[in-house]
PDB file of C-alpha atoms and ligand atoms in Angstrom:
ATOM      1  CA  UNK A   1     -22.327  -7.435  -6.945  1.00 75.00           C
ATOM      2  CA  UNK A   2     -25.257  -9.430  -5.586  1.00 81.00           C
ATOM      3  CA  UNK A   3     -24.407  -9.917  -1.892  1.00 84.00           C
ATOM      4  CA  UNK A   4     -27.474 -11.995  -1.083  1.00 91.00           C
ATOM      5  CA  UNK A   5     -26.891 -15.466   0.323  1.00 94.00           C
ATOM      6  CA  UNK A   6     -26.823 -18.272  -2.378  1.00 96.00           C
ATOM      7  CA  UNK A   7     -29.173 -21.226  -2.164  1.00 97.00           C
ATOM      8  CA  UNK A   8     -28.651 -24.271  -4.248  1.00 98.00           C
ATOM      9  CA  UNK A   9     -31.904 -26.175  -5.095  1.00 97.00           C
ATOM     10  CA  UNK A  10     -31.519 -29.764  -6.301  1.00 97.00           C
ATOM     11  CA  UNK A  11     -34.513 -31.654  -7.740  1.00 95.00           C
ATOM     12  CA  UNK A  12     -35.096 -33.786 -10.696  1.00 94.00           C
ATOM     13  CA  UNK A  13     -38.535 -32.491 -11.140  1.00 93.00           C
ATOM     14  CA  UNK A  14     -38.590 -29.202 -13.001  1.00 94.00           C
ATOM     15  CA  UNK A  15     -41.947 -28.136 -11.619  1.00 93.00           C
ATOM     16  CA  UNK A  16     -40.532 -28.494  -8.028  1.00 92.00           C
ATOM     17  CA  UNK A  17     -37.488 -26.481  -9.094  1.00 94.00           C
ATOM     18  CA  UNK A  18     -39.583 -23.800 -10.457  1.00 95.00           C
ATOM     19  CA  UNK A  19     -41.750 -23.634  -7.315  1.00 93.00           C
ATOM     20  CA  UNK A  20     -38.783 -23.458  -4.999  1.00 95.00           C
ATOM     21  CA  UNK A  21     -37.135 -21.015  -7.205  1.00 95.00           C
ATOM     22  CA  UNK A  22     -40.241 -18.762  -7.036  1.00 95.00           C
ATOM     23  CA  UNK A  23     -40.430 -18.921  -3.226  1.00 94.00           C
ATOM     24  CA  UNK A  24     -36.746 -18.094  -2.646  1.00 96.00           C
ATOM     25  CA  UNK A  25     -35.682 -15.798  -5.479  1.00 95.00           C
ATOM     26  CA  UNK A  26     -37.042 -12.712  -3.800  1.00 92.00           C
ATOM     27  CA  UNK A  27     -34.462 -12.987  -0.928  1.00 94.00           C
ATOM     28  CA  UNK A  28     -31.745 -15.135  -2.130  1.00 96.00           C
ATOM     29  CA  UNK A  29     -29.515 -15.910  -5.282  1.00 96.00           C
ATOM     30  CA  UNK A  30     -31.046 -19.249  -6.261  1.00 97.00           C
ATOM     31  CA  UNK A  31     -29.052 -21.793  -8.316  1.00 97.00           C
ATOM     32  CA  UNK A  32     -30.500 -25.068  -9.471  1.00 97.00           C
ATOM     33  CA  UNK A  33     -29.300 -28.587 -10.282  1.00 97.00           C
ATOM     34  CA  UNK A  34     -31.334 -31.317 -11.846  1.00 97.00           C
ATOM     35  CA  UNK A  35     -29.364 -34.411 -10.748  1.00 97.00           C
ATOM     36  CA  UNK A  36     -26.724 -35.542  -8.180  1.00 97.00           C
ATOM     37  CA  UNK A  37     -23.699 -35.044 -10.275  1.00 97.00           C
ATOM     38  CA  UNK A  38     -24.683 -31.588 -11.236  1.00 97.00           C
ATOM     39  CA  UNK A  39     -25.395 -30.795  -7.576  1.00 97.00           C
ATOM     40  CA  UNK A  40     -21.972 -31.861  -6.392  1.00 97.00           C
ATOM     41  CA  UNK A  41     -20.281 -29.732  -9.107  1.00 97.00           C
ATOM     42  CA  UNK A  42     -22.298 -26.692  -8.391  1.00 97.00           C
ATOM     43  CA  UNK A  43     -21.863 -27.003  -4.655  1.00 97.00           C
ATOM     44  CA  UNK A  44     -18.100 -27.170  -5.213  1.00 96.00           C
ATOM     45  CA  UNK A  45     -17.853 -24.146  -7.539  1.00 95.00           C
ATOM     46  CA  UNK A  46     -20.588 -21.865  -6.106  1.00 95.00           C
ATOM     47  CA  UNK A  47     -20.175 -22.659  -2.384  1.00 94.00           C
ATOM     48  CA  UNK A  48     -23.862 -21.863  -1.512  1.00 96.00           C
ATOM     49  CA  UNK A  49     -24.794 -21.038   2.028  1.00 95.00           C
ATOM     50  CA  UNK A  50     -27.486 -23.776   2.009  1.00 97.00           C
ATOM     51  CA  UNK A  51     -28.567 -26.707  -0.197  1.00 98.00           C
ATOM     52  CA  UNK A  52     -32.205 -27.818  -0.708  1.00 97.00           C
ATOM     53  CA  UNK A  53     -31.787 -31.434  -1.693  1.00 96.00           C
ATOM     54  CA  UNK A  54     -34.441 -33.779  -3.193  1.00 93.00           C
ATOM     55  CA  UNK A  55     -34.086 -37.350  -2.058  1.00 91.00           C
ATOM     56  CA  UNK A  56     -35.618 -39.399  -4.882  1.00 89.00           C
ATOM     57  CA  UNK A  57     -33.841 -38.621  -8.011  1.00 92.00           C
ATOM     58  CA  UNK A  58     -32.734 -40.595 -11.113  1.00 91.00           C
ATOM     59  CA  UNK A  59     -29.162 -41.926 -10.767  1.00 94.00           C
ATOM     60  CA  UNK A  60     -27.381 -40.580  -7.642  1.00 96.00           C
ATOM     61  CA  UNK A  61     -30.096 -40.068  -4.985  1.00 93.00           C
ATOM     62  CA  UNK A  62     -30.112 -37.331  -2.355  1.00 93.00           C
ATOM     63  CA  UNK A  63     -28.542 -39.531   0.371  1.00 93.00           C
ATOM     64  CA  UNK A  64     -25.553 -40.217  -1.860  1.00 95.00           C
ATOM     65  CA  UNK A  65     -25.153 -36.488  -2.610  1.00 96.00           C
ATOM     66  CA  UNK A  66     -25.412 -35.685   0.963  1.00 95.00           C
ATOM     67  CA  UNK A  67     -22.734 -38.210   1.905  1.00 95.00           C
ATOM     68  CA  UNK A  68     -20.300 -37.065  -0.826  1.00 96.00           C
ATOM     69  CA  UNK A  69     -20.841 -33.370   0.247  1.00 96.00           C
ATOM     70  CA  UNK A  70     -19.828 -34.441   3.773  1.00 94.00           C
ATOM     71  CA  UNK A  71     -16.628 -36.155   2.501  1.00 93.00           C
ATOM     72  CA  UNK A  72     -15.329 -32.962   0.743  1.00 90.00           C
ATOM     73  CA  UNK A  73     -13.582 -30.455   2.932  1.00 86.00           C
ATOM     74  CA  UNK A  74     -14.839 -27.601   0.681  1.00 89.00           C
ATOM     75  CA  UNK A  75     -18.561 -28.666   0.931  1.00 94.00           C
ATOM     76  CA  UNK A  76     -18.896 -30.374   4.256  1.00 93.00           C
ATOM     77  CA  UNK A  77     -19.807 -27.260   6.259  1.00 92.00           C
ATOM     78  CA  UNK A  78     -22.725 -26.380   3.826  1.00 95.00           C
ATOM     79  CA  UNK A  79     -26.058 -27.180   5.545  1.00 96.00           C
ATOM     80  CA  UNK A  80     -28.387 -29.460   3.786  1.00 96.00           C
ATOM     81  CA  UNK A  81     -32.199 -29.419   4.007  1.00 95.00           C
ATOM     82  CA  UNK A  82     -33.793 -32.526   2.525  1.00 93.00           C
ATOM     83  CA  UNK A  83     -36.931 -32.218   0.546  1.00 89.00           C
ATOM     84  CA  UNK A  84     -39.231 -35.236   0.738  1.00 84.00           C
ATOM     85  CA  UNK A  85     -42.870 -36.296   0.498  1.00 77.00           C
ATOM     86  CA  UNK A  86     -44.717 -36.183   3.707  1.00 61.00           C
ATOM     87  CA  UNK A  87     -45.354 -39.987   4.114  1.00 66.00           C
ATOM     88  CA  UNK A  88     -41.716 -41.019   4.043  1.00 70.00           C
ATOM     89  CA  UNK A  89     -40.839 -40.929   7.666  1.00 73.00           C
ATOM     90  CA  UNK A  90     -38.154 -43.589   7.330  1.00 79.00           C
ATOM     91  CA  UNK A  91     -36.343 -41.369   4.766  1.00 78.00           C
ATOM     92  CA  UNK A  92     -36.504 -38.484   7.180  1.00 78.00           C
ATOM     93  CA  UNK A  93     -34.707 -40.471   9.880  1.00 82.00           C
ATOM     94  CA  UNK A  94     -32.106 -41.754   7.470  1.00 85.00           C
ATOM     95  CA  UNK A  95     -31.467 -38.166   6.109  1.00 83.00           C
ATOM     96  CA  UNK A  96     -31.050 -36.664   9.549  1.00 84.00           C
ATOM     97  CA  UNK A  97     -28.524 -39.381  10.373  1.00 87.00           C
ATOM     98  CA  UNK A  98     -26.592 -38.473   7.380  1.00 87.00           C
ATOM     99  CA  UNK A  99     -26.221 -34.956   8.718  1.00 86.00           C
ATOM    100  CA  UNK A 100     -28.996 -32.991   7.123  1.00 91.00           C
ATOM    101  CA  UNK A 101     -30.002 -30.013   9.346  1.00 92.00           C
ATOM    102  CA  UNK A 102     -33.624 -30.106   8.510  1.00 91.00           C
ATOM    103  CA  UNK A 103     -36.557 -31.405   6.347  1.00 88.00           C
ATOM    104  CA  UNK A 104     -39.161 -29.758   4.052  1.00 88.00           C
ATOM    105  CA  UNK A 105     -42.076 -31.791   3.118  1.00 86.00           C
ATOM    106  CA  UNK A 106     -43.904 -31.752  -0.207  1.00 85.00           C
ATOM    107  CA  UNK A 107     -46.197 -30.284  -1.072  1.00 86.00           C
ATOM    108  CA  UNK A 108     -44.397 -27.154  -0.193  1.00 85.00           C
ATOM    109  CA  UNK A 109     -45.960 -24.543   2.161  1.00 90.00           C
ATOM    110  CA  UNK A 110     -44.187 -21.410   0.839  1.00 91.00           C
ATOM    111  CA  UNK A 111     -44.017 -19.522   4.165  1.00 92.00           C
ATOM    112  CA  UNK A 112     -42.518 -22.652   5.928  1.00 91.00           C
ATOM    113  CA  UNK A 113     -39.889 -23.070   3.159  1.00 94.00           C
ATOM    114  CA  UNK A 114     -38.962 -19.403   3.551  1.00 94.00           C
ATOM    115  CA  UNK A 115     -38.614 -19.441   7.324  1.00 94.00           C
ATOM    116  CA  UNK A 116     -36.666 -22.619   7.478  1.00 94.00           C
ATOM    117  CA  UNK A 117     -34.228 -21.454   4.850  1.00 96.00           C
ATOM    118  CA  UNK A 118     -33.833 -18.137   6.544  1.00 96.00           C
ATOM    119  CA  UNK A 119     -33.250 -19.683  10.019  1.00 96.00           C
ATOM    120  CA  UNK A 120     -30.645 -22.179   8.730  1.00 96.00           C
ATOM    121  CA  UNK A 121     -28.782 -19.513   6.746  1.00 95.00           C
ATOM    122  CA  UNK A 122     -28.722 -17.334   9.860  1.00 94.00           C
ATOM    123  CA  UNK A 123     -27.302 -20.270  11.980  1.00 95.00           C
ATOM    124  CA  UNK A 124     -24.683 -20.843   9.372  1.00 93.00           C
ATOM    125  CA  UNK A 125     -23.642 -17.183   9.419  1.00 92.00           C
ATOM    126  CA  UNK A 126     -23.358 -17.277  13.161  1.00 93.00           C
ATOM    127  CA  UNK A 127     -21.242 -20.552  13.125  1.00 92.00           C
ATOM    128  CA  UNK A 128     -19.000 -19.013  10.509  1.00 89.00           C
ATOM    129  CA  UNK A 129     -18.415 -15.934  12.488  1.00 90.00           C
ATOM    130  CA  UNK A 130     -17.705 -17.817  15.697  1.00 91.00           C
ATOM    131  CA  UNK A 131     -15.252 -20.110  13.869  1.00 88.00           C
ATOM    132  CA  UNK A 132     -13.558 -17.077  12.457  1.00 86.00           C
ATOM    133  CA  UNK A 133     -13.379 -15.133  15.728  1.00 90.00           C
ATOM    134  CA  UNK A 134     -12.109 -18.145  17.717  1.00 93.00           C
ATOM    135  CA  UNK A 135      -8.982 -17.934  15.593  1.00 94.00           C
ATOM    136  CA  UNK A 136      -8.370 -14.163  15.783  1.00 95.00           C
ATOM    137  CA  UNK A 137      -6.836 -12.067  18.530  1.00 95.00           C
ATOM    138  CA  UNK A 138      -9.403  -9.643  19.595  1.00 93.00           C
ATOM    139  CA  UNK A 139      -7.124  -6.660  20.335  1.00 95.00           C
ATOM    140  CA  UNK A 140      -4.905  -6.641  17.184  1.00 96.00           C
ATOM    141  CA  UNK A 141      -7.083  -8.490  14.648  1.00 95.00           C
ATOM    142  CA  UNK A 142      -4.312 -10.820  13.569  1.00 96.00           C
ATOM    143  CA  UNK A 143      -4.238 -14.671  14.125  1.00 96.00           C
ATOM    144  CA  UNK A 144      -4.242 -15.871  17.705  1.00 96.00           C
ATOM    145  CA  UNK A 145      -2.170 -18.602  19.383  1.00 95.00           C
ATOM    146  CA  UNK A 146      -4.716 -21.304  18.410  1.00 93.00           C
ATOM    147  CA  UNK A 147      -4.505 -20.535  14.688  1.00 94.00           C
ATOM    148  CA  UNK A 148      -0.746 -20.274  14.980  1.00 96.00           C
ATOM    149  CA  UNK A 149      -0.557 -23.736  16.427  1.00 95.00           C
ATOM    150  CA  UNK A 150      -2.862 -25.152  13.689  1.00 92.00           C
ATOM    151  CA  UNK A 151      -1.012 -23.478  10.790  1.00 93.00           C
ATOM    152  CA  UNK A 152       2.525 -24.375  12.066  1.00 95.00           C
ATOM    153  CA  UNK A 153       1.450 -27.983  12.426  1.00 93.00           C
ATOM    154  CA  UNK A 154      -0.057 -27.973   8.929  1.00 90.00           C
ATOM    155  CA  UNK A 155       2.976 -26.273   7.304  1.00 93.00           C
ATOM    156  CA  UNK A 156       5.304 -28.551   9.271  1.00 94.00           C
ATOM    157  CA  UNK A 157       3.583 -31.661   7.960  1.00 91.00           C
ATOM    158  CA  UNK A 158       3.558 -30.266   4.476  1.00 90.00           C
ATOM    159  CA  UNK A 159       7.304 -29.456   4.508  1.00 93.00           C
ATOM    160  CA  UNK A 160       7.948 -32.824   5.907  1.00 91.00           C
ATOM    161  CA  UNK A 161       6.195 -34.394   2.885  1.00 89.00           C
ATOM    162  CA  UNK A 162       7.766 -32.180   0.296  1.00 90.00           C
ATOM    163  CA  UNK A 163      11.289 -31.727   1.791  1.00 91.00           C
ATOM    164  CA  UNK A 164      10.791 -27.957   2.073  1.00 93.00           C
ATOM    165  CA  UNK A 165      11.797 -25.640   5.002  1.00 94.00           C
ATOM    166  CA  UNK A 166       9.895 -23.497   7.428  1.00 96.00           C
ATOM    167  CA  UNK A 167      11.152 -20.192   8.847  1.00 96.00           C
ATOM    168  CA  UNK A 168      10.027 -18.904  12.217  1.00 97.00           C
ATOM    169  CA  UNK A 169      10.288 -15.456  13.878  1.00 98.00           C
ATOM    170  CA  UNK A 170       9.526 -14.958  17.519  1.00 98.00           C
ATOM    171  CA  UNK A 171       9.542 -11.404  18.677  1.00 98.00           C
ATOM    172  CA  UNK A 172       8.958  -9.500  21.948  1.00 97.00           C
ATOM    173  CA  UNK A 173       8.486  -5.777  22.513  1.00 98.00           C
ATOM    174  CA  UNK A 174      11.354  -4.437  24.613  1.00 97.00           C
ATOM    175  CA  UNK A 175      10.640  -2.981  28.097  1.00 97.00           C
ATOM    176  CA  UNK A 176       6.865  -3.481  27.578  1.00 97.00           C
ATOM    177  CA  UNK A 177       6.010  -3.350  31.299  1.00 96.00           C
ATOM    178  CA  UNK A 178       7.831  -0.006  31.859  1.00 97.00           C
ATOM    179  CA  UNK A 179       6.010   1.300  28.716  1.00 97.00           C
ATOM    180  CA  UNK A 180       2.621   0.333  30.203  1.00 97.00           C
ATOM    181  CA  UNK A 181       3.550   1.840  33.581  1.00 97.00           C
ATOM    182  CA  UNK A 182       4.721   5.098  31.995  1.00 97.00           C
ATOM    183  CA  UNK A 183       2.130   5.647  29.324  1.00 97.00           C
ATOM    184  CA  UNK A 184      -0.813   3.617  30.543  1.00 97.00           C
ATOM    185  CA  UNK A 185      -2.532   0.456  29.271  1.00 96.00           C
ATOM    186  CA  UNK A 186      -4.469   2.179  26.465  1.00 96.00           C
ATOM    187  CA  UNK A 187      -1.115   3.345  24.952  1.00 97.00           C
ATOM    188  CA  UNK A 188       0.187  -0.243  25.504  1.00 97.00           C
ATOM    189  CA  UNK A 189      -2.672  -1.597  23.532  1.00 97.00           C
ATOM    190  CA  UNK A 190      -2.112   0.896  20.749  1.00 97.00           C
ATOM    191  CA  UNK A 191       1.645  -0.203  20.725  1.00 97.00           C
ATOM    192  CA  UNK A 192       0.583  -3.882  20.292  1.00 97.00           C
ATOM    193  CA  UNK A 193      -1.741  -2.847  17.382  1.00 97.00           C
ATOM    194  CA  UNK A 194       1.104  -0.921  15.741  1.00 97.00           C
ATOM    195  CA  UNK A 195       3.477  -3.915  16.041  1.00 97.00           C
ATOM    196  CA  UNK A 196       0.853  -6.200  14.630  1.00 97.00           C
ATOM    197  CA  UNK A 197       0.356  -3.793  11.793  1.00 97.00           C
ATOM    198  CA  UNK A 198       4.122  -3.628  11.034  1.00 97.00           C
ATOM    199  CA  UNK A 199       4.203  -7.405  10.875  1.00 97.00           C
ATOM    200  CA  UNK A 200       1.262  -7.642   8.526  1.00 96.00           C
ATOM    201  CA  UNK A 201       2.803  -5.018   6.306  1.00 95.00           C
ATOM    202  CA  UNK A 202       6.204  -6.621   6.316  1.00 95.00           C
ATOM    203  CA  UNK A 203       4.850 -10.130   5.496  1.00 93.00           C
ATOM    204  CA  UNK A 204       2.376  -9.597   2.646  1.00 85.00           C
ATOM    205  CA  UNK A 205       2.591 -13.105   1.267  1.00 88.00           C
ATOM    206  CA  UNK A 206      -0.690 -14.909   1.923  1.00 87.00           C
ATOM    207  CA  UNK A 207       1.212 -18.063   2.757  1.00 90.00           C
ATOM    208  CA  UNK A 208       2.952 -16.288   5.733  1.00 95.00           C
ATOM    209  CA  UNK A 209       1.168 -16.132   9.040  1.00 96.00           C
ATOM    210  CA  UNK A 210       1.395 -13.341  11.628  1.00 97.00           C
ATOM    211  CA  UNK A 211       0.045 -14.187  15.065  1.00 97.00           C
ATOM    212  CA  UNK A 212      -0.064 -12.863  18.588  1.00 97.00           C
ATOM    213  CA  UNK A 213       1.776 -15.485  20.615  1.00 96.00           C
ATOM    214  CA  UNK A 214       0.665 -14.051  24.025  1.00 92.00           C
ATOM    215  CA  UNK A 215       1.169 -10.870  25.995  1.00 94.00           C
ATOM    216  CA  UNK A 216       3.641  -8.721  24.022  1.00 97.00           C
ATOM    217  CA  UNK A 217       4.967 -11.660  22.106  1.00 98.00           C
ATOM    218  CA  UNK A 218       4.385 -12.177  18.362  1.00 98.00           C
ATOM    219  CA  UNK A 219       5.224 -15.003  16.007  1.00 98.00           C
ATOM    220  CA  UNK A 220       5.586 -15.311  12.251  1.00 98.00           C
ATOM    221  CA  UNK A 221       5.490 -18.454  10.139  1.00 97.00           C
ATOM    222  CA  UNK A 222       7.310 -18.299   6.821  1.00 97.00           C
ATOM    223  CA  UNK A 223       6.872 -21.497   4.770  1.00 95.00           C
ATOM    224  CA  UNK A 224       9.567 -22.256   2.186  1.00 94.00           C
ATOM    225  CA  UNK A 225      11.922 -19.601   3.763  1.00 95.00           C
ATOM    226  CA  UNK A 226      15.502 -20.519   4.648  1.00 95.00           C
ATOM    227  CA  UNK A 227      17.468 -18.934   7.498  1.00 96.00           C
ATOM    228  CA  UNK A 228      18.940 -16.175   5.362  1.00 96.00           C
ATOM    229  CA  UNK A 229      15.488 -15.272   4.173  1.00 95.00           C
ATOM    230  CA  UNK A 230      13.949 -15.226   7.561  1.00 96.00           C
ATOM    231  CA  UNK A 231      16.944 -13.130   8.865  1.00 97.00           C
ATOM    232  CA  UNK A 232      16.155 -10.514   6.133  1.00 96.00           C
ATOM    233  CA  UNK A 233      12.443 -10.257   6.991  1.00 97.00           C
ATOM    234  CA  UNK A 234      13.283 -10.073  10.723  1.00 97.00           C
ATOM    235  CA  UNK A 235      15.740  -7.225  10.228  1.00 97.00           C
ATOM    236  CA  UNK A 236      13.039  -5.351   8.120  1.00 97.00           C
ATOM    237  CA  UNK A 237      10.645  -5.753  11.046  1.00 97.00           C
ATOM    238  CA  UNK A 238      13.130  -4.619  13.688  1.00 97.00           C
ATOM    239  CA  UNK A 239      13.817  -1.406  11.576  1.00 97.00           C
ATOM    240  CA  UNK A 240      10.268  -0.753  10.762  1.00 97.00           C
ATOM    241  CA  UNK A 241       9.212  -0.778  14.440  1.00 97.00           C
ATOM    242  CA  UNK A 242      11.871   1.783  15.376  1.00 97.00           C
ATOM    243  CA  UNK A 243      10.919   3.835  12.448  1.00 96.00           C
ATOM    244  CA  UNK A 244       7.346   4.112  13.557  1.00 96.00           C
ATOM    245  CA  UNK A 245       8.654   6.383  16.118  1.00 96.00           C
ATOM    246  CA  UNK A 246       6.595   5.412  19.226  1.00 97.00           C
ATOM    247  CA  UNK A 247       8.270   7.253  21.933  1.00 97.00           C
ATOM    248  CA  UNK A 248       9.499   5.194  24.933  1.00 97.00           C
ATOM    249  CA  UNK A 249      10.857   7.363  27.686  1.00 96.00           C
ATOM    250  CA  UNK A 250      11.094   4.493  30.140  1.00 96.00           C
ATOM    251  CA  UNK A 251      13.301   2.361  27.847  1.00 95.00           C
ATOM    252  CA  UNK A 252      17.028   2.018  28.567  1.00 94.00           C
ATOM    253  CA  UNK A 253      17.619   0.627  25.010  1.00 94.00           C
ATOM    254  CA  UNK A 254      16.285   3.458  22.592  1.00 96.00           C
ATOM    255  CA  UNK A 255      14.277   6.526  22.645  1.00 96.00           C
ATOM    256  CA  UNK A 256      11.620   4.768  20.603  1.00 97.00           C
ATOM    257  CA  UNK A 257       9.816   1.498  21.179  1.00 97.00           C
ATOM    258  CA  UNK A 258      11.858  -1.434  19.940  1.00 97.00           C
ATOM    259  CA  UNK A 259      11.603  -5.205  19.603  1.00 98.00           C
ATOM    260  CA  UNK A 260      13.873  -8.067  19.958  1.00 98.00           C
ATOM    261  CA  UNK A 261      13.599 -10.996  17.525  1.00 98.00           C
ATOM    262  CA  UNK A 262      14.707 -14.605  17.463  1.00 98.00           C
ATOM    263  CA  UNK A 263      14.748 -16.465  14.234  1.00 97.00           C
ATOM    264  CA  UNK A 264      15.141 -20.150  13.166  1.00 97.00           C
ATOM    265  CA  UNK A 265      14.549 -22.226  10.176  1.00 96.00           C
ATOM    266  CA  UNK A 266      14.231 -25.996   9.767  1.00 95.00           C
ATOM    267  CA  UNK A 267      13.816 -28.632   7.170  1.00 94.00           C
ATOM    268  CA  UNK A 268      11.585 -31.125   9.050  1.00 93.00           C
ATOM    269  CA  UNK A 269      12.623 -34.807   8.831  1.00 89.00           C
ATOM    270  CA  UNK A 270       9.849 -37.414   8.607  1.00 82.00           C
ATOM    271  CA  UNK A 271      10.648 -38.783  12.123  1.00 84.00           C
ATOM    272  CA  UNK A 272      10.237 -35.313  13.636  1.00 85.00           C
ATOM    273  CA  UNK A 273       6.518 -35.434  14.289  1.00 83.00           C
ATOM    274  CA  UNK A 274       6.070 -31.869  15.578  1.00 86.00           C
ATOM    275  CA  UNK A 275       7.578 -28.434  15.337  1.00 93.00           C
ATOM    276  CA  UNK A 276       8.495 -28.115  19.116  1.00 93.00           C
ATOM    277  CA  UNK A 277      12.165 -28.000  18.245  1.00 92.00           C
ATOM    278  CA  UNK A 278      11.783 -25.188  15.912  1.00 95.00           C
ATOM    279  CA  UNK A 279       9.811 -23.093  18.383  1.00 96.00           C
ATOM    280  CA  UNK A 280      12.512 -23.712  21.146  1.00 96.00           C
ATOM    281  CA  UNK A 281      15.295 -22.705  18.709  1.00 96.00           C
ATOM    282  CA  UNK A 282      13.558 -19.440  17.903  1.00 97.00           C
ATOM    283  CA  UNK A 283      12.890 -18.943  21.650  1.00 97.00           C
ATOM    284  CA  UNK A 284      16.593 -19.434  22.475  1.00 97.00           C
ATOM    285  CA  UNK A 285      17.586 -16.928  19.751  1.00 97.00           C
ATOM    286  CA  UNK A 286      15.036 -14.426  21.115  1.00 97.00           C
ATOM    287  CA  UNK A 287      16.565 -14.867  24.638  1.00 97.00           C
ATOM    288  CA  UNK A 288      20.068 -14.225  23.153  1.00 97.00           C
ATOM    289  CA  UNK A 289      18.754 -11.040  21.496  1.00 97.00           C
ATOM    290  CA  UNK A 290      17.337  -9.845  24.786  1.00 96.00           C
ATOM    291  CA  UNK A 291      20.584 -10.769  26.610  1.00 96.00           C
ATOM    292  CA  UNK A 292      22.711  -8.925  24.049  1.00 96.00           C
ATOM    293  CA  UNK A 293      21.107  -5.534  24.536  1.00 95.00           C
ATOM    294  CA  UNK A 294      17.648  -5.982  22.781  1.00 96.00           C
ATOM    295  CA  UNK A 295      16.502  -4.065  19.585  1.00 95.00           C
ATOM    296  CA  UNK A 296      18.200  -6.727  17.475  1.00 95.00           C
ATOM    297  CA  UNK A 297      17.819 -10.064  15.787  1.00 96.00           C
ATOM    298  CA  UNK A 298      19.505 -13.291  16.832  1.00 95.00           C
ATOM    299  CA  UNK A 299      19.813 -16.627  15.054  1.00 92.00           C
TER     300      UNK A 299
HETATM  301 MG1   MG B   1     -37.327 -36.286  -7.228  1.00 85.13          MG
END
C-alpha cells in the first residue's frame, strides 16, 4: 500500500492541475478536483493530509469550499493552502481569515510549492500526534482520564437522546501499595500494564472504552449495556486478572494480584445533564467490594 501522504489539488484550470501534479507526485499521492463540488466530495472520501485550493473557479469558489470544509467535522482539520495570482492581495487576506494555513502564488515556483507543502504536512503530522498523545495514558497505552471524560459525556448525551443505557465499571488493584513496596515500582508498572491488557482483551468491542482513571484505578464505559451485562463483563475481568498469576506475597486477600470492581448502569433521563451520578454509583459499589473482602464485583 502507498503510505505517502495524500495531497488534494483543486483547480479549474487543467494546465495548473497538471503543473502541480508534476511538482508533487514524486513525493506524494496526488488527487485532483476540477471544481468546488468535486473538491468537497474528494476531501470527505479521501481525507487528504493537505489541500491546495484555487480561489477563482467557475461555480463554487475557493472561499466557499474552504468555508464548507471548516463546517464538516471530518474535514475541518485538513490544512488548506490557497493558490492565487500574485496581484490579488485582498484575496490573500480574506483567505487567511477563513482559516487557510498558507498561500502559494501563481505562477508557481516548483521548489517553493514543494517546501510549503512539506512543511505544512509535517506540522499536520505533529498536531495529529500531539492530539493523540494528549488522550493516551503514557504507561499503559490505553485511554487517559481526559479521553474517558469526553467519551462518557458523548455516550451519556447519545443515550439520553436515544433512550439507551450505559454501563460503567470502576476497578482498583487490591493492595497495590504493599505490592509496590514488596516488588518495587518497576514491577508495579508492569502490573498496571497487565491489568490494562486484561481490560482491553476482555472488552474487544470498538464502542467500549477502557481507560486509566488514575493511580491504580481503571474505568470501562460500555454503551448500550444493562446491569446484568456489565456484571458479566466485570466478573470476567476479575477472573482474568487472578488467572494471569502475578504473585502478590504481600496481599492478605490472595496469593496472586487481584482487583476489586464496582459496576453500575443507567438510562439517562433528559433532565440529567451529566453522568456524575453514574460514576458515584460505580464508586460506591467499588467501595463495597473493597469493604467486603476485595477480589470481587459489587453492584
Ligand atoms: Mg481558477
